[in-house]
Coordinates of C-alpha atoms in Angstrom, one line a residue:
M1 CA 13.3 -21.5 15.4
Q2 CA 14.0 -23.9 18.3
C3 CA 17.6 -23.8 19.5
L4 CA 19.1 -26.0 22.2
I5 CA 21.6 -24.0 24.3
T6 CA 24.0 -26.1 26.4
F7 CA 26.1 -24.4 29.0
V8 CA 29.3 -26.3 29.8
T9 CA 31.0 -25.8 33.2
K10 CA 34.3 -27.5 34.1
R11 CA 34.6 -29.0 37.5
A12 CA 37.6 -28.3 39.7
R13 CA 38.3 -32.0 40.0
G14 CA 37.9 -32.7 36.3
G15 CA 35.0 -33.4 34.2
T16 CA 32.2 -31.1 33.0
V17 CA 28.6 -30.3 33.9
N18 CA 26.1 -29.6 31.1
K19 CA 22.9 -27.5 31.5
D20 CA 20.5 -27.5 28.6
N21 CA 18.1 -24.8 27.8
L22 CA 15.6 -24.9 24.9
V23 CA 15.0 -21.5 23.3
N24 CA 12.1 -20.9 20.9
A25 CA 12.5 -17.5 19.1
D26 CA 12.9 -16.1 15.6
V27 CA 16.2 -14.6 16.5
V28 CA 18.5 -15.9 19.3
R29 CA 20.4 -13.0 20.9
F30 CA 23.6 -13.4 23.0
G31 CA 24.4 -10.7 25.5
R32 CA 24.6 -9.4 29.1
A33 CA 21.0 -8.0 29.0
T34 CA 18.4 -10.0 30.8
D35 CA 16.1 -10.0 27.8
C36 CA 18.6 -11.9 25.7
E37 CA 17.7 -15.5 24.9
V38 CA 21.2 -16.5 25.8
H39 CA 22.4 -14.6 28.9
L40 CA 26.2 -14.1 29.2
P41 CA 26.8 -12.3 32.5
D42 CA 30.5 -11.5 32.0
P43 CA 31.1 -7.7 32.2
R44 CA 33.2 -7.9 29.0
I45 CA 30.1 -8.8 27.0
A46 CA 27.9 -6.1 25.6
L47 CA 24.3 -5.9 26.5
R48 CA 23.5 -7.4 23.1
Q49 CA 26.6 -8.8 21.6
V50 CA 25.6 -11.1 18.7
E51 CA 22.4 -12.7 17.3
L52 CA 21.8 -16.0 15.6
H53 CA 19.3 -16.3 12.6
L54 CA 17.9 -19.3 10.8
R55 CA 17.9 -18.6 7.0
E56 CA 17.4 -20.6 3.9
G57 CA 21.1 -21.3 3.6
G58 CA 21.5 -22.3 7.3
L59 CA 22.5 -20.6 10.5
F60 CA 23.8 -17.0 10.3
I61 CA 25.5 -15.2 13.1
E62 CA 26.0 -11.4 13.2
S63 CA 27.7 -9.0 15.5
L64 CA 25.4 -6.3 16.9
T65 CA 28.0 -4.0 18.5
G66 CA 30.3 -3.4 15.5
T67 CA 33.0 -5.5 17.3
D68 CA 34.5 -8.5 15.7
L69 CA 33.8 -12.1 16.6
T70 CA 35.9 -15.1 15.8
V71 CA 34.7 -18.0 13.7
N72 CA 37.1 -20.9 13.2
G73 CA 40.0 -18.6 14.1
A74 CA 39.0 -15.9 11.5
I75 CA 37.8 -12.5 12.7
V76 CA 34.5 -11.5 11.1
R77 CA 31.5 -9.3 11.6
S78 CA 29.0 -11.9 10.3
A79 CA 29.2 -15.4 9.0
L80 CA 27.2 -18.5 7.9
V81 CA 28.0 -21.2 10.4
H82 CA 27.6 -25.0 10.3
P83 CA 27.8 -27.9 12.8
G84 CA 31.4 -28.2 14.0
D85 CA 32.3 -24.6 13.7
K86 CA 34.1 -23.0 16.7
L87 CA 33.3 -19.4 17.7
A88 CA 34.7 -17.0 20.3
I89 CA 32.3 -14.4 21.8
G90 CA 34.4 -12.4 24.3
P91 CA 35.6 -14.8 27.0
Y92 CA 33.2 -17.6 25.8
D93 CA 33.9 -20.4 23.4
V94 CA 30.8 -21.4 21.4
T95 CA 30.5 -24.6 19.4
I96 CA 27.8 -25.2 16.8
N97 CA 26.6 -28.8 17.3
P98 CA 24.5 -31.0 15.0
P99 CA 20.9 -30.5 16.0
K100 CA 18.7 -33.4 17.2
A101 CA 15.5 -34.4 15.5
G102 CA 12.8 -31.6 15.9
I103 CA 15.5 -29.0 16.8
D104 CA 16.6 -26.3 14.3
A105 CA 20.0 -25.6 16.0
A106 CA 22.2 -26.7 18.8
V107 CA 24.9 -24.6 20.5
S108 CA 27.2 -25.3 23.4
I109 CA 28.8 -22.4 25.4
E110 CA 31.8 -22.6 27.8
M111 CA 33.5 -19.9 29.8
A112 CA 37.1 -20.2 28.5
R113 CA 38.8 -17.1 29.7
P114 CA 37.4 -16.1 33.2
L115 CA 38.4 -12.8 34.9
S116 CA 41.4 -12.8 37.2
D117 CA 41.2 -11.9 41.0
D118 CA 42.2 -8.3 40.1
L119 CA 38.5 -7.4 39.9
A120 CA 37.7 -8.6 43.4
Q121 CA 40.7 -6.8 44.8
L122 CA 39.6 -3.6 43.1
H123 CA 36.1 -3.9 44.6
E124 CA 37.6 -4.3 48.1
R125 CA 39.7 -1.0 47.7
S126 CA 36.8 1.0 46.2
R127 CA 33.8 2.7 47.7
V128 CA 31.0 1.5 45.5
S129 CA 28.1 2.0 47.9
L130 CA 26.5 5.0 49.5
G131 CA 27.1 3.6 52.9
A132 CA 30.8 3.8 52.4
T133 CA 30.6 7.6 52.0
A134 CA 29.8 10.4 54.5
L135 CA 26.4 11.0 52.8
S136 CA 23.1 10.1 54.6
K137 CA 20.8 7.8 52.6
R138 CA 17.7 9.2 54.3
G139 CA 18.7 12.9 53.9
L140 CA 19.7 12.4 50.2
S141 CA 16.4 10.5 49.6
W142 CA 14.3 13.3 51.1
S143 CA 16.2 16.0 49.2
L144 CA 15.7 14.2 45.9
F145 CA 12.0 13.6 46.7
V146 CA 11.4 17.4 47.4
L147 CA 13.3 18.3 44.3
V148 CA 11.2 15.9 42.1
V149 CA 8.0 17.3 43.6
L150 CA 9.0 20.9 42.9
L151 CA 10.3 20.3 39.4
F152 CA 7.8 17.8 38.1
L153 CA 4.6 18.7 40.0
V154 CA 4.6 22.1 41.6
A155 CA 6.3 24.0 38.7
P156 CA 4.0 22.6 36.0
V157 CA 0.8 23.1 38.0
V158 CA 1.8 26.7 38.9
A159 CA 2.6 27.4 35.3
Y160 CA -0.7 26.0 34.1
L161 CA -2.9 27.7 36.7
S162 CA -1.2 31.1 36.9
P163 CA -1.3 33.3 33.7
G164 CA 1.5 35.4 35.1
A165 CA 3.7 32.4 35.5
R166 CA 2.9 31.2 32.0
E167 CA 3.9 34.6 30.6
A168 CA 7.1 34.7 32.7
T169 CA 8.2 31.3 31.4
K170 CA 7.1 31.9 27.8
T171 CA 10.7 32.7 26.6
W172 CA 12.4 30.0 28.6
P173 CA 14.2 27.4 26.5
I174 CA 12.6 24.7 28.6
K175 CA 8.9 25.2 29.7
A176 CA 7.8 24.3 33.1
D177 CA 5.5 21.5 31.9
T178 CA 8.2 19.9 29.6
A179 CA 8.6 17.2 32.2
W180 CA 5.1 16.1 31.6
N181 CA 5.8 15.5 27.9
S182 CA 5.8 11.8 27.5
G183 CA 7.6 11.7 24.2
E184 CA 8.0 13.2 20.7
I185 CA 4.9 14.1 18.8
S186 CA 4.2 12.6 15.3
N187 CA 5.1 14.6 12.3
A188 CA 1.5 15.0 11.3
H189 CA 0.7 16.9 14.5
K190 CA 3.9 18.9 14.9
F191 CA 2.5 22.0 13.4
F192 CA 0.6 22.6 16.6
S193 CA 3.0 20.8 19.0
G194 CA 3.4 24.0 21.0
D195 CA -0.3 24.1 21.8
C196 CA -0.8 21.3 24.3
G197 CA -4.3 22.5 25.0
A198 CA -5.4 21.6 21.5
C199 CA -5.7 18.0 22.6
H200 CA -5.4 18.2 26.4
Q201 CA -8.4 20.4 26.9
K202 CA -8.9 19.6 30.6
A203 CA -6.3 19.5 33.2
F204 CA -5.6 16.0 34.6
V205 CA -8.2 14.5 32.2
P206 CA -7.1 12.2 29.4
V207 CA -7.6 13.4 25.8
E208 CA -11.3 13.1 24.8
D209 CA -12.6 12.0 21.4
K210 CA -14.1 15.4 20.7
A211 CA -10.6 16.9 20.7
C212 CA -9.8 14.6 17.8
I213 CA -13.1 15.1 16.0
A214 CA -12.6 18.9 16.1
C215 CA -10.1 18.4 13.3
H216 CA -11.1 15.0 11.9
K217 CA -14.8 15.7 11.5
T218 CA -15.1 13.5 8.4
I219 CA -13.2 10.5 9.6
E220 CA -15.1 7.5 8.3
Q221 CA -16.3 4.2 9.7
H222 CA -14.5 0.9 9.1
A223 CA -17.6 -1.2 8.4
D224 CA -21.3 -0.8 8.3
P225 CA -22.3 -0.8 12.0
K226 CA -25.7 -2.3 11.1
S227 CA -24.2 -5.3 9.4
F228 CA -21.0 -5.6 11.5
Q229 CA -21.9 -4.5 15.1
M230 CA -18.6 -5.7 16.4
A231 CA -16.8 -3.1 14.2
D232 CA -18.9 -0.1 15.3
L233 CA -16.1 2.4 16.1
H234 CA -18.4 4.3 18.5
K235 CA -17.5 1.5 21.0
F236 CA -13.8 2.5 20.9
G237 CA -11.9 5.7 21.6
C238 CA -9.6 7.3 19.0
Q239 CA -6.5 6.5 21.1
S240 CA -7.4 2.9 21.3
C241 CA -5.6 2.7 18.0
H242 CA -3.8 6.0 17.5
K243 CA -1.1 6.5 20.2
E244 CA 0.5 9.9 20.3
H245 CA 3.8 10.9 21.8
E246 CA 5.6 7.8 20.7
G247 CA 7.9 9.3 18.1
S248 CA 7.8 11.2 14.8
H249 CA 6.5 8.2 12.8
P250 CA 2.8 8.1 11.7
I251 CA 0.4 7.0 14.5
V252 CA -1.5 4.6 12.2
L253 CA -1.8 1.2 13.9
S254 CA 0.1 -1.2 11.7
N255 CA 0.0 -4.3 14.0
Q256 CA -1.5 -7.0 11.8
Q257 CA -3.0 -8.9 14.7
F258 CA -5.4 -6.0 15.3
C259 CA -7.0 -6.8 11.9
V260 CA -6.6 -10.5 12.1
Q261 CA -8.6 -10.9 15.3
C262 CA -11.7 -10.3 13.3
H263 CA -10.8 -11.0 9.6
E264 CA -9.4 -14.5 10.2
S265 CA -12.9 -15.7 11.3
L266 CA -15.3 -13.4 9.5
A267 CA -17.3 -16.4 8.3
T268 CA -18.1 -17.1 12.0
L269 CA -18.5 -13.5 13.2
A270 CA -20.7 -12.4 10.2
P271 CA -22.0 -15.4 8.3
K272 CA -23.8 -13.3 5.7
T273 CA -20.8 -11.3 4.7
A274 CA -19.3 -11.7 1.2
L275 CA -15.8 -10.9 2.6
L276 CA -13.4 -13.9 2.8
N277 CA -11.3 -14.9 5.8
T278 CA -7.7 -13.7 5.7
A279 CA -4.8 -13.8 8.2
D280 CA -1.5 -13.0 6.5
F281 CA -0.6 -11.8 3.0
G282 CA 2.2 -14.3 2.7
R283 CA 0.5 -17.5 3.9
A284 CA -3.3 -17.0 4.3
H285 CA -4.7 -14.4 1.9
P286 CA -7.4 -15.2 -0.7
E287 CA -6.8 -14.7 -4.4
F288 CA -7.5 -11.2 -5.6
R289 CA -11.1 -10.5 -6.5
P290 CA -11.3 -7.5 -8.9
S291 CA -14.5 -5.5 -9.3
V292 CA -15.3 -6.1 -13.0
V293 CA -18.1 -4.9 -15.3
T294 CA -20.1 -8.1 -16.0
G295 CA -23.0 -6.4 -17.8
P296 CA -24.8 -3.0 -18.3
G297 CA -24.6 -1.2 -15.0
E298 CA -23.5 -4.4 -13.2
I299 CA -20.2 -4.7 -11.3
K300 CA -19.2 -7.9 -9.5
R301 CA -16.2 -9.0 -7.5
V302 CA -14.8 -12.1 -9.3
S303 CA -11.7 -14.1 -8.2
L304 CA -8.8 -14.1 -10.6
A305 CA -8.8 -17.9 -10.2
D306 CA -12.1 -17.9 -12.1
K307 CA -10.5 -15.9 -15.0
P308 CA -13.0 -13.0 -15.0
Q309 CA -14.1 -11.4 -18.2
E310 CA -15.0 -7.6 -18.3
R311 CA -17.9 -6.6 -20.6
S312 CA -16.7 -3.1 -21.1
G313 CA -18.4 -2.5 -24.5
L314 CA -14.9 -1.8 -26.0
I315 CA -12.9 -3.7 -28.5
F316 CA -9.1 -3.4 -27.9
P317 CA -6.7 -6.3 -28.6
H318 CA -3.5 -5.4 -26.7
D319 CA -1.4 -7.9 -28.5
K320 CA -2.0 -6.3 -31.9
H321 CA -0.9 -2.9 -30.6
L322 CA 2.2 -4.2 -28.9
V323 CA 3.8 -6.2 -31.7
P324 CA 7.6 -5.8 -31.8
E325 CA 7.6 -4.5 -35.4
G326 CA 5.2 -1.7 -34.6
V327 CA 1.7 -0.8 -35.9
R328 CA 0.8 1.1 -39.0
S329 CA 0.2 4.8 -38.6
P330 CA -0.2 7.8 -40.9
N331 CA 3.5 8.4 -40.4
G332 CA 4.7 4.9 -40.9
R333 CA 5.4 2.1 -38.5
M334 CA 5.2 3.1 -34.8
K335 CA 6.3 0.9 -31.9
M336 CA 3.9 1.3 -29.1
D337 CA 4.3 0.5 -25.4
C338 CA 2.1 0.7 -22.4
G339 CA 3.0 4.4 -21.7
H340 CA 1.3 5.5 -25.0
C341 CA -2.1 5.0 -23.4
H342 CA -1.5 4.4 -19.6
V343 CA -0.2 7.6 -18.1
P344 CA 0.3 8.0 -14.3
E345 CA -1.8 10.6 -12.6
P346 CA 0.0 13.4 -10.7
G347 CA 1.8 11.8 -7.9
G348 CA 2.3 8.6 -9.8
R349 CA 0.1 6.4 -7.6
L350 CA -2.8 5.6 -10.0
M351 CA -3.3 5.8 -13.8
M352 CA -5.2 8.5 -15.7
P353 CA -8.3 7.3 -17.6
V354 CA -7.6 6.4 -21.3
K355 CA -9.1 8.9 -23.7
M356 CA -9.7 8.9 -27.4
E357 CA -7.9 12.2 -27.8
P358 CA -5.0 12.3 -27.9
M359 CA -4.1 8.6 -27.2
C360 CA -6.0 7.0 -30.1
D361 CA -6.8 9.6 -32.7
G362 CA -3.2 9.7 -34.0
C363 CA -3.9 6.5 -35.9
H364 CA -7.7 6.2 -35.7
L365 CA -8.6 9.4 -37.7
L366 CA -12.4 8.7 -37.9
K367 CA -12.4 9.3 -41.7
F368 CA -15.0 7.5 -43.8
E369 CA -15.3 9.0 -47.3
P370 CA -12.4 8.1 -49.6
T371 CA -13.0 11.0 -51.9
R372 CA -13.2 13.5 -49.1
L373 CA -10.2 13.0 -46.7
D374 CA -11.0 16.3 -45.0
W375 CA -14.2 14.9 -43.6
V376 CA -13.5 13.8 -39.9
L377 CA -16.2 12.5 -37.6
P378 CA -16.4 13.7 -34.0
H379 CA -15.9 11.2 -31.2
G380 CA -19.2 11.5 -29.5
R381 CA -22.9 10.5 -29.6
P382 CA -24.2 8.4 -32.5
A383 CA -27.0 10.9 -33.1
D384 CA -24.5 13.6 -33.6
V385 CA -22.4 11.4 -36.0
I386 CA -25.5 10.5 -38.1
R387 CA -26.6 14.2 -38.3
L388 CA -23.1 15.2 -39.4
V389 CA -22.8 12.5 -42.1
R390 CA -26.2 13.4 -43.5
G391 CA -25.4 17.1 -43.4
L392 CA -22.0 16.6 -45.2
Y393 CA -23.6 14.7 -48.1
D394 CA -26.5 17.1 -48.3
G395 CA -24.1 20.0 -48.6
L396 CA -22.0 18.1 -51.1
A397 CA -25.0 17.3 -53.3
L398 CA -26.3 20.9 -53.2
R399 CA -23.0 22.4 -54.1
G400 CA -22.4 20.1 -57.0
G401 CA -19.1 19.1 -58.6
V402 CA -19.3 15.4 -57.6
E403 CA -17.1 13.3 -59.8
D404 CA -19.3 10.2 -59.7
P405 CA -20.7 8.9 -63.0
A406 CA -23.5 7.2 -61.2
A407 CA -24.6 10.4 -59.6
P408 CA -27.5 12.5 -61.0
A409 CA -26.7 15.4 -63.3
A410 CA -27.7 17.8 -60.6
V411 CA -25.0 16.5 -58.3
R412 CA -22.4 16.4 -61.1
R413 CA -23.1 20.0 -62.3
R414 CA -20.6 22.8 -62.1
P415 CA -20.3 24.0 -58.5
G416 CA -22.5 27.1 -57.8
T417 CA -24.9 26.5 -60.7
P418 CA -28.5 27.3 -59.6
L419 CA -30.8 24.3 -59.0
S420 CA -34.4 24.0 -60.0
E421 CA -36.8 22.4 -57.5
P422 CA -36.8 19.0 -59.2
E423 CA -33.0 19.1 -59.4
R424 CA -32.7 20.0 -55.7
L425 CA -35.0 17.0 -54.8
D426 CA -32.9 14.7 -57.0
A427 CA -29.7 15.9 -55.3
L428 CA -31.1 15.5 -51.8
A429 CA -32.4 12.0 -52.7
W430 CA -28.9 11.0 -53.9
A431 CA -27.4 12.5 -50.7
E432 CA -29.9 10.5 -48.5
K433 CA -29.1 7.2 -50.3
R434 CA -25.4 7.9 -50.1
S435 CA -25.7 8.6 -46.4
N436 CA -27.7 5.4 -45.8
D437 CA -25.2 3.4 -47.7
M438 CA -22.4 4.9 -45.7
M439 CA -23.9 4.3 -42.2
P440 CA -22.9 0.6 -42.0
I441 CA -19.4 1.6 -42.9
V442 CA -19.3 4.4 -40.4
F443 CA -20.6 2.2 -37.6
G444 CA -18.9 -0.9 -38.8
R445 CA -15.3 -2.2 -38.3
T446 CA -13.9 0.6 -40.4
V447 CA -14.6 3.5 -38.1
C448 CA -16.7 3.3 -34.9
G449 CA -16.9 -0.5 -34.8
A450 CA -13.2 -0.8 -34.7
C451 CA -13.4 0.0 -31.0
H452 CA -17.1 0.0 -30.0
V453 CA -19.9 -2.5 -30.1
A454 CA -22.3 -0.8 -32.6
K455 CA -25.7 -2.2 -33.6
P456 CA -28.6 -0.9 -35.8
D457 CA -31.3 0.9 -33.8
T458 CA -34.4 -1.3 -34.2
A459 CA -36.6 1.5 -32.9
T460 CA -35.4 4.1 -35.4
P461 CA -34.6 2.8 -38.9
G462 CA -31.4 4.1 -40.4
S463 CA -29.9 4.9 -36.9
F464 CA -27.4 3.0 -34.9
V465 CA -26.7 2.6 -31.2
I466 CA -23.3 2.2 -29.6
E467 CA -23.0 0.2 -26.4
K468 CA -22.0 2.7 -23.7
P469 CA -18.4 1.9 -22.6
Q470 CA -18.3 0.8 -18.9
V471 CA -14.8 0.5 -17.6
A472 CA -14.2 -0.1 -13.9
Q473 CA -12.3 2.9 -12.6
R474 CA -10.4 0.6 -10.2
W475 CA -10.4 -3.1 -10.3
L476 CA -9.3 -3.3 -6.7
P477 CA -11.1 -0.4 -4.9
K478 CA -10.6 -2.0 -1.5
G479 CA -6.8 -2.1 -1.9
A480 CA -4.1 0.4 -2.8
F481 CA -1.4 -0.3 -5.4
P482 CA 1.1 2.6 -5.7
H483 CA 2.6 2.4 -9.2
D484 CA 5.2 5.0 -8.3
R485 CA 6.8 2.6 -5.7
H486 CA 7.1 -0.1 -8.4
A487 CA 8.8 2.1 -11.0
T488 CA 11.8 -0.2 -11.0
M489 CA 9.7 -2.9 -12.6
V490 CA 8.4 -3.1 -16.2
C491 CA 4.7 -3.3 -16.9
G492 CA 5.0 -6.8 -18.4
D493 CA 6.3 -8.2 -15.1
C494 CA 2.7 -8.0 -13.8
H495 CA 0.4 -7.3 -16.8
Q496 CA 0.6 -9.9 -19.6
A497 CA -0.7 -7.5 -22.2
T498 CA 1.3 -8.9 -25.1
K499 CA -0.6 -12.1 -24.8
S500 CA -4.1 -10.6 -24.6
A501 CA -6.2 -10.7 -27.7
S502 CA -9.4 -9.4 -26.1
S503 CA -10.3 -6.3 -24.1
E504 CA -12.4 -8.6 -22.0
D505 CA -9.3 -10.0 -20.3
V506 CA -8.7 -8.6 -16.8
L507 CA -4.9 -8.0 -17.0
L508 CA -4.2 -8.2 -13.3
P509 CA -1.4 -10.4 -11.8
P510 CA -2.5 -13.2 -9.4
I511 CA -1.5 -12.9 -5.8
A512 CA 1.4 -15.4 -6.4
V513 CA 3.1 -12.7 -8.5
C514 CA 3.0 -10.2 -5.7
Q515 CA 4.2 -12.9 -3.2
N516 CA 7.4 -13.2 -5.2
C517 CA 8.5 -9.9 -3.6
H518 CA 6.1 -9.4 -0.7
T519 CA 5.5 -11.6 2.4
G520 CA 3.2 -11.1 5.4
A521 CA 4.0 -9.7 8.8
A522 CA 6.9 -12.1 9.4
S523 CA 10.2 -11.1 7.9
A524 CA 11.6 -13.4 5.1
S525 CA 14.9 -13.4 3.2
N526 CA 14.8 -11.0 0.1
K527 CA 11.1 -10.2 0.6
I528 CA 9.3 -7.1 1.8
S529 CA 7.3 -7.5 5.0
S530 CA 3.7 -6.3 4.2
T531 CA 1.0 -6.0 6.8
C532 CA -2.7 -5.2 6.2
V533 CA -2.3 -1.5 6.2
S534 CA 0.4 -1.7 3.5
C535 CA -2.5 -2.1 1.0
H536 CA -5.7 -1.5 2.8
K537 CA -7.2 1.6 4.5
F538 CA -9.0 1.2 7.8
H539 CA -11.4 4.1 7.6
L540 CA -13.4 3.7 4.4
R541 CA -14.7 6.8 2.6
E542 CA -17.8 5.2 1.2
L543 CA -19.2 4.4 4.7
G544 CA -19.6 8.0 5.8
P545 CA -18.3 9.7 8.9
M546 CA -18.0 7.9 12.3
F547 CA -19.7 10.7 14.1
D548 CA -22.8 12.7 13.1
A549 CA -24.0 15.9 14.7
A550 CA -26.2 13.9 17.1
S551 CA -23.4 11.6 18.3
M552 CA -20.9 14.4 18.9
T553 CA -22.2 14.9 22.5
G554 CA -20.9 12.6 25.1
L555 CA -17.9 11.3 23.3
R556 CA -15.8 9.0 25.3
T557 CA -12.7 10.0 27.2
Q558 CA -9.5 8.0 26.4

């Protein structure tokens, strides 16, 4: 925001002098520190006392030190302020002024309670400089210089070069080279934090890439170096992105600008790429483009704005399975929800594949013969189903005892009665006809065709073929969506399954749904700041390792 700061100084002879300063910052900080946007030099002010934000409801001021501030005479820690409000920040009186056109906020500041002369008198009576003591500046400087050289140069070098010295200092609580440690190591590398030589393999030589590759042999490229030469990671060192000794947090580079410097102008850098330009999830990100099955063996990325249809070869109306009154089942009405079929994988990040057993076969029993409810078809290849059906009817005809007036006498005979050859042929002929009559039922909407696209096999009369199911394992393989982190939401908040009558519907939410909770790199009220690495990986597994055996020699030094 743009904030006009006006410092008001009273003249000794009356009147005031105003000095304006225009500040352009997301947050305006007030304090004694020189990096504050509003510098208040009085010693009674903390380094960073308060800060001023511009939010949807207006200006918001908040104490940073835990001390109270005064707004219109009331002592508060934070408050929403408006033009005309009077604030007291230590010895300063602050007034919120109506902003001019093009300015977000205007503030005037006046020193209202200056220090008395006691401070100056105290300075005169005190020895606050080295020259006022009996110590020699030169002697003290040389002593400190020698001490620094001994502690921070000689001792670490001796400990490194002398095995005896290393052994002697092995049990010391503080090692001789501790002074060279530039900061805490990340949690991922703490298991070898005591072995500095694992990374720093040569004295006084920066860490080399080969030290990283010794453990991270399979680390992948970011882009195909043949198509995107600007993204060939051989040109950069590992520590160009991964900075160690900066704390326990992960050393993954999360600065969005690192990605945007290429991805906001990909159409210019790589005109042949199918990737779209993007700069920020909240304000400049294309609509999601899921990878959907558009035909046999064909997967394409299609924007959700184009309402993609997935040709999976399956028939599944979500709306009929999610009716409020429940669906019919062998045990009566059963109310289904998403969790009946969609089960999180271990860890909860993704979903397990949907399988016939045990998710569907509780209702879809694959029974086809009304007189033989013990006959259950396998969920498998059509050839196996056809073979089983023919075998069941052959066995039934040869055993006899069929209660069908239209069946031959050989089939209706008492079970176990021997058959003559003509009777056997009659029985098998009846079984074949019965099997052929039953095939359209088996592969029709009653059994297989309830969920699969089944058609007669033109090459083999009497046989059927089922279109092989093709379901994209992940609609968004280039992004990551952790379901476990969204467990506070219900499935219907994102997936409109109750309104879907076809399995061809791609039930992904558009980007606008995600933007209700997530914004880009800039913070926003009641939204989660999400940079590129919140959803996308940098090193892509499908592109293979960065370094092969031939390129392992001559790796760059950081």
